[in-house]
Short mmCIF file of N, CA and C in Angstrom, two decimals:
data_model
loop_
_atom_site.label_atom_id
_atom_site.label_comp_id
_atom_site.label_asym_id
_atom_site.label_seq_id
_atom_site.Cartn_x
_atom_site.Cartn_y
_atom_site.Cartn_z
N ILE A 1 -2.19 -5.75 -11.96
CA ILE A 1 -2.02 -4.99 -10.73
C ILE A 1 -2.94 -5.60 -9.66
N LEU A 2 -2.35 -5.80 -8.48
CA LEU A 2 -3.08 -6.37 -7.36
C LEU A 2 -3.57 -5.24 -6.46
N THR A 3 -4.82 -5.22 -6.17
CA THR A 3 -5.37 -4.21 -5.27
C THR A 3 -6.07 -4.91 -4.11
N LEU A 4 -5.87 -4.39 -2.91
CA LEU A 4 -6.49 -4.94 -1.71
C LEU A 4 -7.57 -3.99 -1.24
N GLU A 5 -8.65 -4.55 -0.88
CA GLU A 5 -9.69 -3.72 -0.29
C GLU A 5 -9.48 -3.71 1.21
N LEU A 6 -9.50 -2.53 1.82
CA LEU A 6 -9.22 -2.38 3.23
C LEU A 6 -10.18 -3.15 4.12
N HIS A 7 -11.40 -3.36 3.69
CA HIS A 7 -12.35 -4.08 4.55
C HIS A 7 -11.99 -5.57 4.67
N CYS A 8 -11.06 -6.06 3.86
CA CYS A 8 -10.62 -7.45 3.94
C CYS A 8 -9.48 -7.63 4.94
N LEU A 9 -8.77 -6.58 5.25
CA LEU A 9 -7.65 -6.67 6.18
C LEU A 9 -8.17 -6.79 7.61
N LYS A 10 -7.56 -7.66 8.36
CA LYS A 10 -7.95 -7.88 9.75
C LYS A 10 -6.76 -7.61 10.67
N CYS A 11 -7.02 -6.97 11.77
CA CYS A 11 -5.98 -6.69 12.76
C CYS A 11 -5.70 -7.98 13.54
N GLU A 12 -4.44 -8.26 13.82
CA GLU A 12 -4.06 -9.46 14.56
C GLU A 12 -3.77 -9.16 16.04
N LYS A 13 -3.20 -8.00 16.31
CA LYS A 13 -2.84 -7.66 17.68
C LYS A 13 -2.84 -6.14 17.85
N CYS A 14 -3.30 -5.70 19.01
CA CYS A 14 -3.34 -4.26 19.31
C CYS A 14 -2.19 -3.86 20.23
N LYS A 15 -1.94 -2.58 20.31
CA LYS A 15 -0.93 -2.05 21.22
C LYS A 15 -1.37 -2.26 22.67
N ASP A 16 -0.40 -2.16 23.60
CA ASP A 16 -0.71 -2.27 25.03
C ASP A 16 -1.89 -1.36 25.38
N GLU A 17 -2.68 -1.81 26.30
CA GLU A 17 -3.83 -1.08 26.84
C GLU A 17 -4.96 -0.88 25.81
N MET A 18 -4.87 -1.55 24.67
CA MET A 18 -5.93 -1.48 23.66
C MET A 18 -6.51 -2.88 23.52
N LYS A 19 -7.74 -2.96 23.01
CA LYS A 19 -8.34 -4.27 22.77
C LYS A 19 -8.84 -4.33 21.34
N LEU A 20 -8.90 -5.54 20.82
CA LEU A 20 -9.32 -5.78 19.45
C LEU A 20 -10.83 -5.92 19.40
N LYS A 21 -11.45 -5.21 18.45
CA LYS A 21 -12.90 -5.37 18.26
C LYS A 21 -13.18 -6.81 17.86
N ALA A 22 -14.37 -7.29 18.16
CA ALA A 22 -14.74 -8.67 17.88
C ALA A 22 -14.58 -9.04 16.40
N ASP A 23 -14.86 -8.10 15.51
CA ASP A 23 -14.73 -8.40 14.07
C ASP A 23 -13.32 -8.17 13.54
N LYS A 24 -12.38 -7.83 14.44
CA LYS A 24 -10.97 -7.58 14.12
C LYS A 24 -10.77 -6.44 13.14
N SER A 25 -11.74 -5.55 13.06
CA SER A 25 -11.64 -4.44 12.11
C SER A 25 -10.76 -3.30 12.62
N ALA A 26 -10.60 -3.20 13.95
CA ALA A 26 -9.82 -2.09 14.51
C ALA A 26 -9.55 -2.34 15.99
N CYS A 27 -8.70 -1.49 16.55
CA CYS A 27 -8.40 -1.52 17.99
C CYS A 27 -9.18 -0.40 18.66
N GLU A 28 -9.58 -0.64 19.89
CA GLU A 28 -10.28 0.39 20.67
C GLU A 28 -9.72 0.41 22.08
N ALA A 29 -10.05 1.45 22.81
CA ALA A 29 -9.54 1.60 24.17
C ALA A 29 -9.91 0.40 25.02
N GLY A 30 -8.93 -0.10 25.76
CA GLY A 30 -9.15 -1.23 26.64
C GLY A 30 -9.18 -0.77 28.09
N THR A 31 -9.19 -1.71 28.97
CA THR A 31 -9.19 -1.40 30.39
C THR A 31 -7.76 -1.43 30.89
N LYS A 32 -7.30 -0.32 31.39
CA LYS A 32 -5.94 -0.25 31.92
C LYS A 32 -5.91 -0.95 33.29
N VAL A 33 -4.89 -1.78 33.50
CA VAL A 33 -4.71 -2.46 34.77
C VAL A 33 -3.80 -1.60 35.63
N ALA A 34 -4.28 -1.17 36.78
CA ALA A 34 -3.49 -0.32 37.68
C ALA A 34 -2.21 -1.04 38.10
N ASN A 35 -1.10 -0.31 38.07
CA ASN A 35 0.23 -0.79 38.48
C ASN A 35 0.80 -1.90 37.59
N CYS A 36 0.31 -2.00 36.36
CA CYS A 36 0.84 -2.96 35.39
C CYS A 36 2.05 -2.35 34.69
N ALA A 37 3.13 -3.13 34.62
CA ALA A 37 4.36 -2.65 33.98
C ALA A 37 4.44 -3.08 32.52
N ALA A 38 3.82 -4.23 32.16
CA ALA A 38 3.88 -4.72 30.78
C ALA A 38 2.64 -5.56 30.49
N TYR A 39 2.16 -5.41 29.27
CA TYR A 39 0.98 -6.16 28.82
C TYR A 39 1.40 -7.27 27.88
N GLY A 40 0.58 -8.31 27.78
CA GLY A 40 0.86 -9.43 26.89
C GLY A 40 -0.39 -9.91 26.20
N ALA A 41 -0.35 -11.14 25.68
CA ALA A 41 -1.48 -11.74 24.94
C ALA A 41 -2.64 -12.02 25.89
N PRO A 42 -3.82 -12.25 25.43
CA PRO A 42 -4.22 -12.37 24.03
C PRO A 42 -4.43 -11.00 23.38
N ALA A 43 -4.50 -11.03 22.06
CA ALA A 43 -4.63 -9.78 21.30
C ALA A 43 -6.01 -9.14 21.45
N THR A 44 -7.01 -9.90 21.84
CA THR A 44 -8.37 -9.36 21.90
C THR A 44 -8.63 -8.49 23.12
N ALA A 45 -7.78 -8.52 24.11
CA ALA A 45 -7.96 -7.69 25.30
C ALA A 45 -6.61 -7.49 25.98
N PRO A 46 -6.40 -6.34 26.60
CA PRO A 46 -5.12 -6.14 27.27
C PRO A 46 -5.04 -7.01 28.53
N VAL A 47 -3.99 -7.81 28.62
CA VAL A 47 -3.78 -8.67 29.77
C VAL A 47 -2.44 -8.29 30.38
N CYS A 48 -2.44 -8.00 31.67
CA CYS A 48 -1.21 -7.63 32.33
C CYS A 48 -0.30 -8.85 32.43
N ALA A 49 0.96 -8.68 32.01
CA ALA A 49 1.94 -9.77 32.06
C ALA A 49 2.91 -9.59 33.21
N ALA A 50 3.13 -8.34 33.65
CA ALA A 50 4.07 -8.06 34.74
C ALA A 50 3.66 -6.78 35.45
N CYS A 51 3.80 -6.79 36.76
CA CYS A 51 3.41 -5.63 37.56
C CYS A 51 4.63 -4.78 37.94
N ASN A 52 4.36 -3.56 38.39
CA ASN A 52 5.41 -2.68 38.89
C ASN A 52 6.03 -3.28 40.16
N ALA A 53 7.17 -2.73 40.57
CA ALA A 53 7.85 -3.18 41.79
C ALA A 53 6.90 -3.07 42.98
N LYS A 54 7.01 -4.01 43.88
CA LYS A 54 6.20 -4.11 45.11
C LYS A 54 4.73 -4.41 44.84
N PHE A 55 4.45 -4.99 43.64
CA PHE A 55 3.12 -5.49 43.29
C PHE A 55 3.30 -6.88 42.70
N TYR A 56 2.31 -7.74 42.85
CA TYR A 56 2.36 -9.07 42.26
C TYR A 56 1.09 -9.32 41.46
N LEU A 57 1.19 -10.19 40.47
CA LEU A 57 0.09 -10.47 39.56
C LEU A 57 -0.79 -11.58 40.13
N SER A 58 -2.09 -11.29 40.24
CA SER A 58 -3.05 -12.27 40.75
C SER A 58 -4.38 -12.09 40.02
N SER A 59 -4.78 -13.11 39.30
CA SER A 59 -6.04 -13.10 38.54
C SER A 59 -6.17 -11.87 37.63
N GLY A 60 -5.10 -11.51 36.95
CA GLY A 60 -5.10 -10.40 36.01
C GLY A 60 -4.98 -9.02 36.62
N ALA A 61 -4.88 -8.93 37.94
CA ALA A 61 -4.76 -7.64 38.62
C ALA A 61 -3.41 -7.55 39.33
N CYS A 62 -2.95 -6.33 39.52
CA CYS A 62 -1.71 -6.10 40.26
C CYS A 62 -2.07 -5.71 41.68
N LYS A 63 -1.67 -6.56 42.62
CA LYS A 63 -1.98 -6.33 44.02
C LYS A 63 -0.72 -5.94 44.78
N ALA A 64 -0.86 -5.04 45.74
CA ALA A 64 0.28 -4.60 46.54
C ALA A 64 0.76 -5.72 47.45
N VAL A 65 2.09 -5.84 47.55
CA VAL A 65 2.64 -6.84 48.46
C VAL A 65 2.53 -6.34 49.89
N THR A 66 2.50 -7.27 50.82
CA THR A 66 2.56 -6.92 52.23
C THR A 66 4.02 -6.62 52.53
N SER A 67 4.30 -5.44 53.01
CA SER A 67 5.68 -5.04 53.24
C SER A 67 6.36 -5.92 54.29
N VAL A 68 7.57 -6.36 53.97
CA VAL A 68 8.38 -7.16 54.88
C VAL A 68 9.66 -6.39 55.15
N ASP A 69 9.94 -6.11 56.43
CA ASP A 69 11.17 -5.40 56.79
C ASP A 69 12.39 -6.15 56.26
N ASN A 70 13.34 -5.42 55.69
CA ASN A 70 14.61 -5.93 55.17
C ASN A 70 14.45 -6.86 53.97
N CYS A 71 13.32 -6.77 53.26
CA CYS A 71 13.14 -7.54 52.03
C CYS A 71 13.75 -6.75 50.87
N GLN A 72 14.57 -7.44 50.08
CA GLN A 72 15.22 -6.80 48.94
C GLN A 72 14.38 -6.94 47.67
N ALA A 73 13.74 -8.10 47.48
CA ALA A 73 12.94 -8.35 46.27
C ALA A 73 11.75 -9.24 46.60
N TYR A 74 10.61 -8.88 46.01
CA TYR A 74 9.37 -9.62 46.24
C TYR A 74 9.07 -10.53 45.05
N SER A 75 8.28 -11.55 45.28
CA SER A 75 7.83 -12.46 44.22
C SER A 75 6.94 -11.68 43.25
N SER A 76 6.98 -12.05 41.97
CA SER A 76 6.12 -11.38 40.99
C SER A 76 4.76 -12.06 40.87
N SER A 77 4.59 -13.21 41.54
CA SER A 77 3.35 -13.95 41.41
C SER A 77 2.68 -14.32 42.74
N ALA A 78 3.23 -13.85 43.85
CA ALA A 78 2.64 -14.16 45.15
C ALA A 78 2.99 -13.05 46.14
N ASP A 79 2.22 -12.96 47.19
CA ASP A 79 2.44 -11.93 48.21
C ASP A 79 3.48 -12.42 49.21
N GLU A 80 4.75 -12.41 48.76
CA GLU A 80 5.82 -12.86 49.64
C GLU A 80 7.17 -12.31 49.22
N CYS A 81 8.05 -12.24 50.20
CA CYS A 81 9.42 -11.81 49.95
C CYS A 81 10.19 -12.95 49.29
N LYS A 82 11.01 -12.62 48.29
CA LYS A 82 11.79 -13.63 47.58
C LYS A 82 13.24 -13.62 48.04
N PHE A 83 13.81 -12.41 48.28
CA PHE A 83 15.20 -12.28 48.72
C PHE A 83 15.29 -11.19 49.79
N CYS A 84 16.09 -11.46 50.81
CA CYS A 84 16.29 -10.49 51.90
C CYS A 84 17.56 -9.68 51.66
N ASN A 85 17.68 -8.56 52.36
CA ASN A 85 18.88 -7.75 52.31
C ASN A 85 20.06 -8.54 52.87
N THR A 86 21.27 -8.12 52.52
CA THR A 86 22.48 -8.75 53.04
C THR A 86 22.45 -8.75 54.57
N GLY A 87 22.80 -9.88 55.16
CA GLY A 87 22.80 -10.00 56.62
C GLY A 87 21.50 -10.55 57.19
N TYR A 88 20.53 -10.85 56.29
CA TYR A 88 19.23 -11.37 56.72
C TYR A 88 18.91 -12.65 55.98
N PHE A 89 18.16 -13.52 56.63
CA PHE A 89 17.80 -14.84 56.12
C PHE A 89 16.29 -14.94 56.01
N LEU A 90 15.79 -15.51 54.92
CA LEU A 90 14.35 -15.66 54.71
C LEU A 90 13.85 -16.88 55.49
N GLU A 91 12.98 -16.63 56.46
CA GLU A 91 12.44 -17.69 57.30
C GLU A 91 10.97 -17.41 57.57
N SER A 92 10.11 -18.34 57.20
CA SER A 92 8.66 -18.20 57.40
C SER A 92 8.13 -16.87 56.85
N LYS A 93 8.55 -16.55 55.61
CA LYS A 93 8.11 -15.35 54.88
C LYS A 93 8.55 -14.04 55.53
N LYS A 94 9.55 -14.10 56.43
CA LYS A 94 10.09 -12.89 57.06
C LYS A 94 11.60 -12.89 56.91
N CYS A 95 12.19 -11.70 56.96
CA CYS A 95 13.64 -11.56 56.89
C CYS A 95 14.17 -11.45 58.32
N VAL A 96 14.92 -12.46 58.71
CA VAL A 96 15.44 -12.57 60.07
C VAL A 96 16.95 -12.34 60.04
N LYS A 97 17.44 -11.53 60.94
CA LYS A 97 18.88 -11.24 61.01
C LYS A 97 19.64 -12.50 61.41
N TYR A 98 20.79 -12.72 60.74
CA TYR A 98 21.62 -13.86 61.12
C TYR A 98 22.05 -13.69 62.57
N THR A 99 22.07 -14.77 63.32
CA THR A 99 22.49 -14.72 64.73
C THR A 99 24.01 -14.80 64.84
N VAL A 100 24.69 -15.16 63.77
CA VAL A 100 26.15 -15.22 63.74
C VAL A 100 26.66 -13.82 63.41
N ASP A 101 27.45 -13.23 64.30
CA ASP A 101 27.99 -11.88 64.11
C ASP A 101 28.84 -11.81 62.84
N LYS A 102 28.63 -10.77 62.03
CA LYS A 102 29.33 -10.49 60.77
C LYS A 102 28.96 -11.45 59.63
N CYS A 103 27.90 -12.22 59.80
CA CYS A 103 27.44 -13.13 58.75
C CYS A 103 26.69 -12.33 57.68
N VAL A 104 27.01 -12.59 56.41
CA VAL A 104 26.30 -11.93 55.31
C VAL A 104 25.48 -12.90 54.47
N ALA A 105 25.76 -14.20 54.56
CA ALA A 105 24.99 -15.22 53.85
C ALA A 105 25.14 -16.56 54.54
N GLY A 106 24.08 -17.35 54.49
CA GLY A 106 24.13 -18.66 55.14
C GLY A 106 22.98 -19.54 54.73
N THR A 107 22.90 -20.71 55.33
CA THR A 107 21.86 -21.68 55.02
C THR A 107 20.73 -21.66 56.04
N ALA A 108 20.94 -20.99 57.15
CA ALA A 108 19.94 -20.81 58.21
C ALA A 108 20.39 -19.61 59.02
N LYS A 109 19.51 -19.09 59.88
CA LYS A 109 19.88 -17.88 60.62
C LYS A 109 21.09 -18.09 61.53
N ASP A 110 21.38 -19.36 61.90
CA ASP A 110 22.53 -19.63 62.78
C ASP A 110 23.62 -20.45 62.09
N LYS A 111 23.57 -20.56 60.75
CA LYS A 111 24.58 -21.30 59.98
C LYS A 111 25.12 -20.40 58.88
N CYS A 112 26.30 -19.88 59.09
CA CYS A 112 26.89 -18.91 58.16
C CYS A 112 27.82 -19.59 57.16
N THR A 113 27.71 -19.17 55.90
CA THR A 113 28.61 -19.67 54.85
C THR A 113 29.54 -18.58 54.33
N HIS A 114 29.16 -17.30 54.54
CA HIS A 114 29.99 -16.17 54.09
C HIS A 114 29.95 -15.07 55.14
N CYS A 115 31.14 -14.56 55.47
CA CYS A 115 31.25 -13.52 56.49
C CYS A 115 31.78 -12.23 55.88
N ASP A 116 31.60 -11.14 56.60
CA ASP A 116 32.05 -9.83 56.17
C ASP A 116 33.52 -9.64 56.56
N GLY A 117 34.42 -9.81 55.59
CA GLY A 117 35.84 -9.54 55.80
C GLY A 117 36.65 -10.66 56.44
N ILE A 118 36.02 -11.69 56.95
CA ILE A 118 36.70 -12.83 57.55
C ILE A 118 35.99 -14.10 57.12
N ALA A 119 36.58 -15.24 57.44
CA ALA A 119 35.98 -16.52 57.03
C ALA A 119 35.18 -17.13 58.18
N PRO A 120 34.14 -17.88 57.85
CA PRO A 120 33.38 -18.57 58.90
C PRO A 120 34.09 -19.84 59.35
N LYS A 121 33.77 -20.28 60.55
CA LYS A 121 34.25 -21.59 61.00
C LYS A 121 33.64 -22.64 60.08
N ALA A 122 34.25 -23.81 60.02
CA ALA A 122 33.78 -24.88 59.14
C ALA A 122 32.34 -25.28 59.44
N ASP A 123 31.92 -25.20 60.71
CA ASP A 123 30.55 -25.58 61.05
C ASP A 123 29.56 -24.43 60.90
N GLY A 124 30.04 -23.23 60.51
CA GLY A 124 29.18 -22.08 60.25
C GLY A 124 28.63 -21.38 61.47
N THR A 125 29.12 -21.72 62.67
CA THR A 125 28.56 -21.15 63.90
C THR A 125 29.22 -19.83 64.31
N ALA A 126 30.27 -19.42 63.62
CA ALA A 126 30.94 -18.16 63.97
C ALA A 126 31.71 -17.62 62.77
N CYS A 127 31.92 -16.32 62.79
CA CYS A 127 32.74 -15.65 61.78
C CYS A 127 33.97 -15.11 62.51
N ASP A 128 34.95 -15.94 62.70
CA ASP A 128 36.12 -15.46 63.44
C ASP A 128 37.42 -16.07 62.98
N VAL A 129 37.39 -16.74 61.85
CA VAL A 129 38.61 -17.35 61.35
C VAL A 129 39.37 -16.30 60.55
N LYS A 130 40.54 -15.95 61.03
CA LYS A 130 41.38 -14.97 60.33
C LYS A 130 42.05 -15.67 59.15
N VAL A 131 42.04 -15.02 58.00
CA VAL A 131 42.69 -15.58 56.82
C VAL A 131 43.63 -14.54 56.24
N ASP A 132 44.71 -15.03 55.66
CA ASP A 132 45.60 -14.13 54.95
C ASP A 132 44.97 -13.89 53.59
N PRO A 133 44.78 -12.64 53.22
CA PRO A 133 44.12 -12.36 51.94
C PRO A 133 44.87 -12.96 50.76
N VAL A 134 44.16 -13.74 49.98
CA VAL A 134 44.70 -14.29 48.75
C VAL A 134 44.59 -13.24 47.65
N ASP A 135 43.54 -12.45 47.73
CA ASP A 135 43.26 -11.41 46.76
C ASP A 135 42.93 -10.13 47.53
N SER A 136 43.70 -9.09 47.35
CA SER A 136 43.47 -7.85 48.10
C SER A 136 42.14 -7.18 47.75
N ASN A 137 41.52 -7.60 46.64
CA ASN A 137 40.23 -7.04 46.26
C ASN A 137 39.05 -7.80 46.85
N CYS A 138 39.32 -8.93 47.49
CA CYS A 138 38.24 -9.75 48.07
C CYS A 138 37.80 -9.13 49.40
N MET A 139 36.47 -8.97 49.57
CA MET A 139 35.94 -8.37 50.79
C MET A 139 35.45 -9.41 51.80
N GLY A 140 35.40 -10.67 51.42
CA GLY A 140 34.94 -11.71 52.34
C GLY A 140 35.23 -13.08 51.80
N TYR A 141 35.39 -14.04 52.68
CA TYR A 141 35.68 -15.42 52.30
C TYR A 141 34.60 -16.33 52.83
N GLY A 142 34.35 -17.42 52.14
CA GLY A 142 33.34 -18.38 52.56
C GLY A 142 33.87 -19.79 52.54
N VAL A 143 33.11 -20.68 53.14
CA VAL A 143 33.46 -22.10 53.19
C VAL A 143 32.46 -22.84 52.31
N GLU A 144 32.95 -23.73 51.45
CA GLU A 144 32.05 -24.48 50.57
C GLU A 144 32.13 -25.95 50.86
#
């Protein structure tokens, strides 16, 4: 019969927000990181791996992003907007409205590739090309 003595067993990893004692004998309360959504390695201390929405990870802490009007999603690792709302273009860390009327996506604020309900001109400077719908479920057409 094989018997194990409990003092020989060592803990390898603790639950989130817990830290491993130096001798690996047990887990103890760790330091909770404010606005942390998920913890990761190492096992000896709780390390924030991902922050809550509108926070980014910097040197193990979750810092609030600087709010950007019309920003849809922020970077998880820097204080900046990653994607703008429909109809806006990311330029110099700000969301700028397209200057082309009815533009929903483009390569610059004045170059449209997709329009709302109609097709853009080939040069992307306007959304005014009428098209016969190929698919009645399509809400917009673009030029590639």
